[in-house]
Amino acid sequence: MSNFDQFHLDFYQSNYTIDDQEEGYNSYGSNENLCGSRKNQTGAQPPASGFAPSEMLLSSQSYTGQILQPTYSPDTHLGYADGFDEEPPLLEELGINFEHIWQKTLTVLNPMKPADGSIMNETDLTGPMVFCLALGATLLLAGKVHFGYVYGMSAIGCLAMHALLNLMSVSGVSHGCVASVLGYCLLPMVILSSSAVVFSLQGILGTLLALFIIGWCSLSASKIFTSALAMEGQQLLIAYPCALLYGLFALLTVF
């Protein structure tokens, strides 16, 4: 092959490769433009309504309110404020009234003082619990661990007196009222057990003091029961079982 023919062949091949590259570039650009136009068309189109429920679309279009913002009513706030101001104190809600406790204690300490039936006919167990603990503590100081006996005899005595008073009275009485009265009238027995810490009660003086305390407790309890249950003329009948109950506490204290 001559040099001239070789030159023509090389020139033809170079033109062919340049045309192929330009055609490839043009085809790639047209494909890119086509894809971009398709992307723009797909992004501009809204989502089909078949993929979302029609109820959701209707509700979103018709709802015009605000979410999680309740309506403000000044009457409700004022009502809560008035309710908090009118609430009774915490001690009164728990049934602890120090004035009534003090009046009941004075009524027990003075057997000749007339009892207020409206105050005594209450289920107040604060004073009885304190006096039962005081009786057990003073017995413990005297070397006698009788907490179980004190609580056991108190429970049995309250049940027996409740049954007896319901048989004798017309109106009836609750368990809490019986427990409250018998517990408050246990205060003189605490005085007897406190004296047992100082000296021994196993003698004539101790026996007389124990009998006096038993009469004191039973007289106070019978007086309160007759005034609270309107049982006039039956005080001696109520004082007898009360004396038996407080006699058991006296035996614990003396012996």
Tab-separated table of C-alpha atoms in Angstrom:
chain	number	residue	atom	x	y	z
A	1	MET	CA	0.000	0.000	0.000
A	2	SER	CA	1.304	3.409	-0.910
A	3	ASN	CA	1.734	6.284	1.503
A	4	PHE	CA	-1.171	8.164	-0.020
A	5	ASP	CA	-3.558	5.272	0.505
A	6	GLN	CA	-2.350	4.886	4.083
A	7	PHE	CA	-3.027	8.567	4.719
A	8	HIS	CA	-6.579	8.320	3.386
A	9	LEU	CA	-7.278	5.274	5.537
A	10	ASP	CA	-6.062	6.956	8.721
A	11	PHE	CA	-8.056	10.087	7.989
A	12	TYR	CA	-11.217	8.080	7.433
A	13	GLN	CA	-10.805	6.147	10.703
A	14	SER	CA	-10.217	9.327	12.694
A	15	ASN	CA	-13.361	10.941	11.272
A	16	TYR	CA	-15.376	7.822	12.051
A	17	THR	CA	-14.318	7.758	15.713
A	18	ILE	CA	-15.074	11.492	16.148
A	19	ASP	CA	-18.541	11.036	14.659
A	20	ASP	CA	-19.234	8.066	16.912
A	21	GLN	CA	-18.197	10.010	20.013
A	22	GLU	CA	-20.376	12.972	19.077
A	23	GLU	CA	-23.316	10.675	18.408
A	24	GLY	CA	-22.776	8.965	21.773
A	25	TYR	CA	-22.634	12.310	23.508
A	26	ASN	CA	-25.797	13.457	21.782
A	27	SER	CA	-27.638	10.244	22.645
A	28	TYR	CA	-26.516	10.433	26.303
A	29	GLY	CA	-27.707	14.070	26.519
A	30	SER	CA	-31.041	13.249	24.977
A	31	ASN	CA	-31.492	10.371	27.403
A	32	GLU	CA	-30.564	12.639	30.323
A	33	ASN	CA	-33.015	15.291	29.182
A	34	LEU	CA	-35.671	12.656	28.779
A	35	CYS	CA	-35.098	11.299	32.299
A	36	GLY	CA	-35.055	14.805	33.757
A	37	SER	CA	-38.290	15.701	32.058
A	38	ARG	CA	-39.838	12.495	33.348
A	39	LYS	CA	-38.621	13.288	36.877
A	40	ASN	CA	-40.066	16.761	36.686
A	41	GLN	CA	-43.329	15.410	35.463
A	42	THR	CA	-43.472	12.817	38.238
A	43	GLY	CA	-42.594	15.391	40.912
A	44	ALA	CA	-45.121	17.871	39.653
A	45	GLN	CA	-47.928	15.366	39.585
A	46	PRO	CA	-49.870	15.104	42.893
A	47	PRO	CA	-50.314	11.635	44.431
A	48	ALA	CA	-53.269	9.690	43.215
A	49	SER	CA	-56.342	9.835	45.397
A	50	GLY	CA	-56.678	6.067	45.291
A	51	PHE	CA	-53.816	5.611	47.775
A	52	ALA	CA	-55.478	7.718	50.555
A	53	PRO	CA	-58.940	7.083	52.027
A	54	SER	CA	-61.632	9.471	50.898
A	55	GLU	CA	-62.799	10.001	54.517
A	56	MET	CA	-59.352	11.302	55.483
A	57	LEU	CA	-59.326	13.756	52.599
A	58	LEU	CA	-62.815	14.992	53.406
A	59	SER	CA	-62.084	15.346	57.113
A	60	SER	CA	-58.825	17.193	56.492
A	61	GLN	CA	-60.588	19.624	54.179
A	62	SER	CA	-63.618	20.202	56.425
A	63	TYR	CA	-61.802	20.486	59.804
A	64	THR	CA	-60.967	24.082	60.666
A	65	GLY	CA	-60.293	23.889	64.420
A	66	GLN	CA	-57.050	23.694	66.436
A	67	ILE	CA	-55.607	20.450	67.745
A	68	LEU	CA	-55.021	19.887	71.495
A	69	GLN	CA	-56.308	23.313	72.513
A	70	PRO	CA	-59.424	22.936	74.715
A	71	THR	CA	-61.802	25.751	75.183
A	72	TYR	CA	-61.140	27.998	78.149
A	73	SER	CA	-63.946	28.419	80.640
A	74	PRO	CA	-63.212	30.727	83.582
A	75	ASP	CA	-66.047	29.213	85.629
A	76	THR	CA	-64.255	25.871	85.879
A	77	HIS	CA	-61.076	27.426	87.259
A	78	LEU	CA	-63.000	29.467	89.784
A	79	GLY	CA	-64.954	26.388	90.820
A	80	TYR	CA	-61.763	24.475	91.559
A	81	ALA	CA	-60.371	27.395	93.540
A	82	ASP	CA	-63.526	27.671	95.606
A	83	GLY	CA	-63.504	23.914	96.175
A	84	PHE	CA	-59.952	23.988	97.516
A	85	ASP	CA	-60.758	26.889	99.814
A	86	GLU	CA	-63.850	25.188	101.185
A	87	GLU	CA	-62.131	21.864	101.897
A	88	PRO	CA	-61.894	20.955	105.612
A	89	PRO	CA	-58.496	20.628	107.292
A	90	LEU	CA	-56.600	17.356	107.081
A	91	LEU	CA	-57.008	16.493	110.781
A	92	GLU	CA	-60.747	16.979	110.520
A	93	GLU	CA	-60.900	14.686	107.488
A	94	LEU	CA	-58.975	12.036	109.439
A	95	GLY	CA	-61.423	12.386	112.339
A	96	ILE	CA	-58.901	13.935	114.755
A	97	ASN	CA	-60.374	16.812	116.731
A	98	PHE	CA	-58.158	17.913	119.610
A	99	GLU	CA	-60.911	19.943	121.232
A	100	HIS	CA	-63.226	16.927	121.435
A	101	ILE	CA	-60.360	14.760	122.675
A	102	TRP	CA	-59.676	17.230	125.465
A	103	GLN	CA	-63.368	17.438	126.430
A	104	LYS	CA	-63.688	13.650	126.547
A	105	THR	CA	-60.549	13.394	128.658
A	106	LEU	CA	-61.899	15.963	131.144
A	107	THR	CA	-65.232	14.094	131.270
A	108	VAL	CA	-63.411	10.873	132.190
A	109	LEU	CA	-61.210	12.562	134.775
A	110	ASN	CA	-64.266	14.155	136.436
A	111	PRO	CA	-66.919	11.453	136.924
A	112	MET	CA	-69.358	13.966	138.419
A	113	LYS	CA	-69.272	16.213	135.353
A	114	PRO	CA	-72.261	15.693	133.004
A	115	ALA	CA	-71.254	14.211	129.674
A	116	ASP	CA	-72.136	15.751	126.322
A	117	GLY	CA	-73.897	13.019	124.366
A	118	SER	CA	-73.301	14.649	120.971
A	119	ILE	CA	-69.533	14.645	121.521
A	120	MET	CA	-69.340	11.237	123.168
A	121	ASN	CA	-71.322	9.490	120.441
A	122	GLU	CA	-68.392	9.627	118.004
A	123	THR	CA	-66.050	7.020	116.580
A	124	ASP	CA	-62.892	8.762	117.779
A	125	LEU	CA	-60.117	6.200	118.270
A	126	THR	CA	-57.166	8.561	118.611
A	127	GLY	CA	-57.397	8.908	122.394
A	128	PRO	CA	-58.105	5.188	123.026
A	129	MET	CA	-55.065	4.138	120.998
A	130	VAL	CA	-52.869	6.576	122.899
A	131	PHE	CA	-54.174	5.376	126.281
A	132	CYS	CA	-53.737	1.701	125.336
A	133	LEU	CA	-50.149	2.371	124.306
A	134	ALA	CA	-49.573	4.335	127.515
A	135	LEU	CA	-50.951	1.434	129.597
A	136	GLY	CA	-48.692	-1.061	127.830
A	137	ALA	CA	-45.682	1.240	128.178
A	138	THR	CA	-46.170	1.781	131.927
A	139	LEU	CA	-46.622	-1.964	132.424
A	140	LEU	CA	-43.392	-2.465	130.494
A	141	LEU	CA	-41.613	-0.056	132.831
A	142	ALA	CA	-42.838	-2.183	135.722
A	143	GLY	CA	-41.300	-5.270	134.110
A	144	LYS	CA	-44.514	-6.693	132.578
A	145	VAL	CA	-44.766	-7.240	128.843
A	146	HIS	CA	-48.548	-7.355	128.412
A	147	PHE	CA	-49.223	-5.562	125.127
A	148	GLY	CA	-50.984	-8.595	123.678
A	149	TYR	CA	-53.186	-9.001	126.765
A	150	VAL	CA	-54.136	-5.317	126.669
A	151	TYR	CA	-55.190	-5.370	123.023
A	152	GLY	CA	-56.851	-8.776	123.273
A	153	MET	CA	-58.966	-7.914	126.322
A	154	SER	CA	-59.849	-4.552	124.799
A	155	ALA	CA	-61.147	-6.176	121.612
A	156	ILE	CA	-63.148	-8.870	123.453
A	157	GLY	CA	-64.545	-6.317	125.921
A	158	CYS	CA	-65.650	-3.993	123.083
A	159	LEU	CA	-67.491	-6.827	121.323
A	160	ALA	CA	-69.216	-7.958	124.540
A	161	MET	CA	-70.255	-4.426	125.515
A	162	HIS	CA	-71.500	-3.736	121.998
A	163	ALA	CA	-73.788	-6.778	122.112
A	164	LEU	CA	-75.022	-5.890	125.613
A	165	LEU	CA	-75.737	-2.248	124.818
A	166	ASN	CA	-77.608	-3.130	121.622
A	167	LEU	CA	-79.850	-5.408	123.695
A	168	MET	CA	-80.447	-2.774	126.369
A	169	SER	CA	-80.827	0.396	124.273
A	170	VAL	CA	-83.520	1.313	121.771
A	171	SER	CA	-81.435	3.287	119.274
A	172	GLY	CA	-78.420	0.956	119.244
A	173	VAL	CA	-74.726	1.786	119.176
A	174	SER	CA	-71.843	1.243	116.782
A	175	HIS	CA	-68.609	-0.646	117.410
A	176	GLY	CA	-66.570	2.543	117.052
A	177	CYS	CA	-68.557	4.380	119.708
A	178	VAL	CA	-68.154	1.517	122.209
A	179	ALA	CA	-64.430	1.269	121.535
A	180	SER	CA	-64.039	5.041	121.868
A	181	VAL	CA	-65.816	5.266	125.238
A	182	LEU	CA	-64.107	2.225	126.753
A	183	GLY	CA	-60.733	3.443	125.507
A	184	TYR	CA	-61.117	6.928	126.960
A	185	CYS	CA	-62.229	5.504	130.289
A	186	LEU	CA	-58.979	3.493	130.394
A	187	LEU	CA	-57.136	6.664	131.441
A	188	PRO	CA	-57.473	6.074	135.237
A	189	MET	CA	-56.008	2.615	134.707
A	190	VAL	CA	-52.938	4.283	133.211
A	191	ILE	CA	-52.596	6.210	136.490
A	192	LEU	CA	-52.725	2.895	138.400
A	193	SER	CA	-50.078	1.304	136.189
A	194	SER	CA	-47.873	4.405	136.534
A	195	SER	CA	-48.054	4.122	140.314
A	196	ALA	CA	-47.070	0.448	140.009
A	197	VAL	CA	-43.731	1.609	138.601
A	198	VAL	CA	-42.983	3.555	141.807
A	199	PHE	CA	-44.159	1.050	144.462
A	200	SER	CA	-45.671	-2.420	144.643
A	201	LEU	CA	-49.458	-2.761	144.606
A	202	GLN	CA	-49.518	-6.228	146.194
A	203	GLY	CA	-50.818	-5.124	149.573
A	204	ILE	CA	-53.810	-3.550	151.275
A	205	LEU	CA	-52.983	-0.084	149.932
A	206	GLY	CA	-52.541	-1.407	146.400
A	207	THR	CA	-55.816	-3.364	146.584
A	208	LEU	CA	-57.758	-0.323	147.794
A	209	LEU	CA	-56.207	1.836	145.088
A	210	ALA	CA	-57.069	-0.781	142.439
A	211	LEU	CA	-60.708	-0.952	143.644
A	212	PHE	CA	-60.935	2.816	143.556
A	213	ILE	CA	-59.580	2.945	139.997
A	214	ILE	CA	-61.993	0.207	138.867
A	215	GLY	CA	-64.950	2.158	140.288
A	216	TRP	CA	-63.658	5.334	138.668
A	217	CYS	CA	-63.376	3.759	135.193
A	218	SER	CA	-66.726	1.961	135.372
A	219	LEU	CA	-68.552	5.050	136.681
A	220	SER	CA	-67.163	7.249	133.886
A	221	ALA	CA	-67.980	4.695	131.194
A	222	SER	CA	-71.535	4.078	132.432
A	223	LYS	CA	-72.181	7.823	132.671
A	224	ILE	CA	-71.047	8.390	129.072
A	225	PHE	CA	-73.061	5.444	127.760
A	226	THR	CA	-76.260	6.574	129.469
A	227	SER	CA	-75.925	10.146	128.165
A	228	ALA	CA	-75.001	9.116	124.611
A	229	LEU	CA	-77.710	6.438	124.279
A	230	ALA	CA	-80.422	8.143	126.359
A	231	MET	CA	-80.554	5.278	128.900
A	232	GLU	CA	-81.519	7.163	132.046
A	233	GLY	CA	-81.995	4.983	135.113
A	234	GLN	CA	-79.797	2.164	133.755
A	235	GLN	CA	-76.375	3.433	134.811
A	236	LEU	CA	-75.824	0.755	137.455
A	237	LEU	CA	-76.720	-1.983	134.981
A	238	ILE	CA	-74.111	-0.676	132.574
A	239	ALA	CA	-71.517	-0.034	135.301
A	240	TYR	CA	-71.445	-3.695	136.389
A	241	PRO	CA	-70.069	-5.217	133.111
A	242	CYS	CA	-67.751	-2.224	132.794
A	243	ALA	CA	-66.377	-2.961	136.273
A	244	LEU	CA	-65.741	-6.593	135.269
A	245	LEU	CA	-63.803	-5.474	132.196
A	246	TYR	CA	-61.689	-2.923	134.016
A	247	GLY	CA	-61.123	-5.428	136.820
A	248	LEU	CA	-59.189	-7.577	134.323
A	249	PHE	CA	-56.905	-4.647	133.520
A	250	ALA	CA	-56.437	-4.047	137.248
A	251	LEU	CA	-55.383	-7.680	137.747
A	252	LEU	CA	-52.783	-7.253	135.006
A	253	THR	CA	-51.492	-4.127	136.693
A	254	VAL	CA	-51.376	-5.442	140.273
A	255	PHE	CA	-50.108	-8.944	139.617
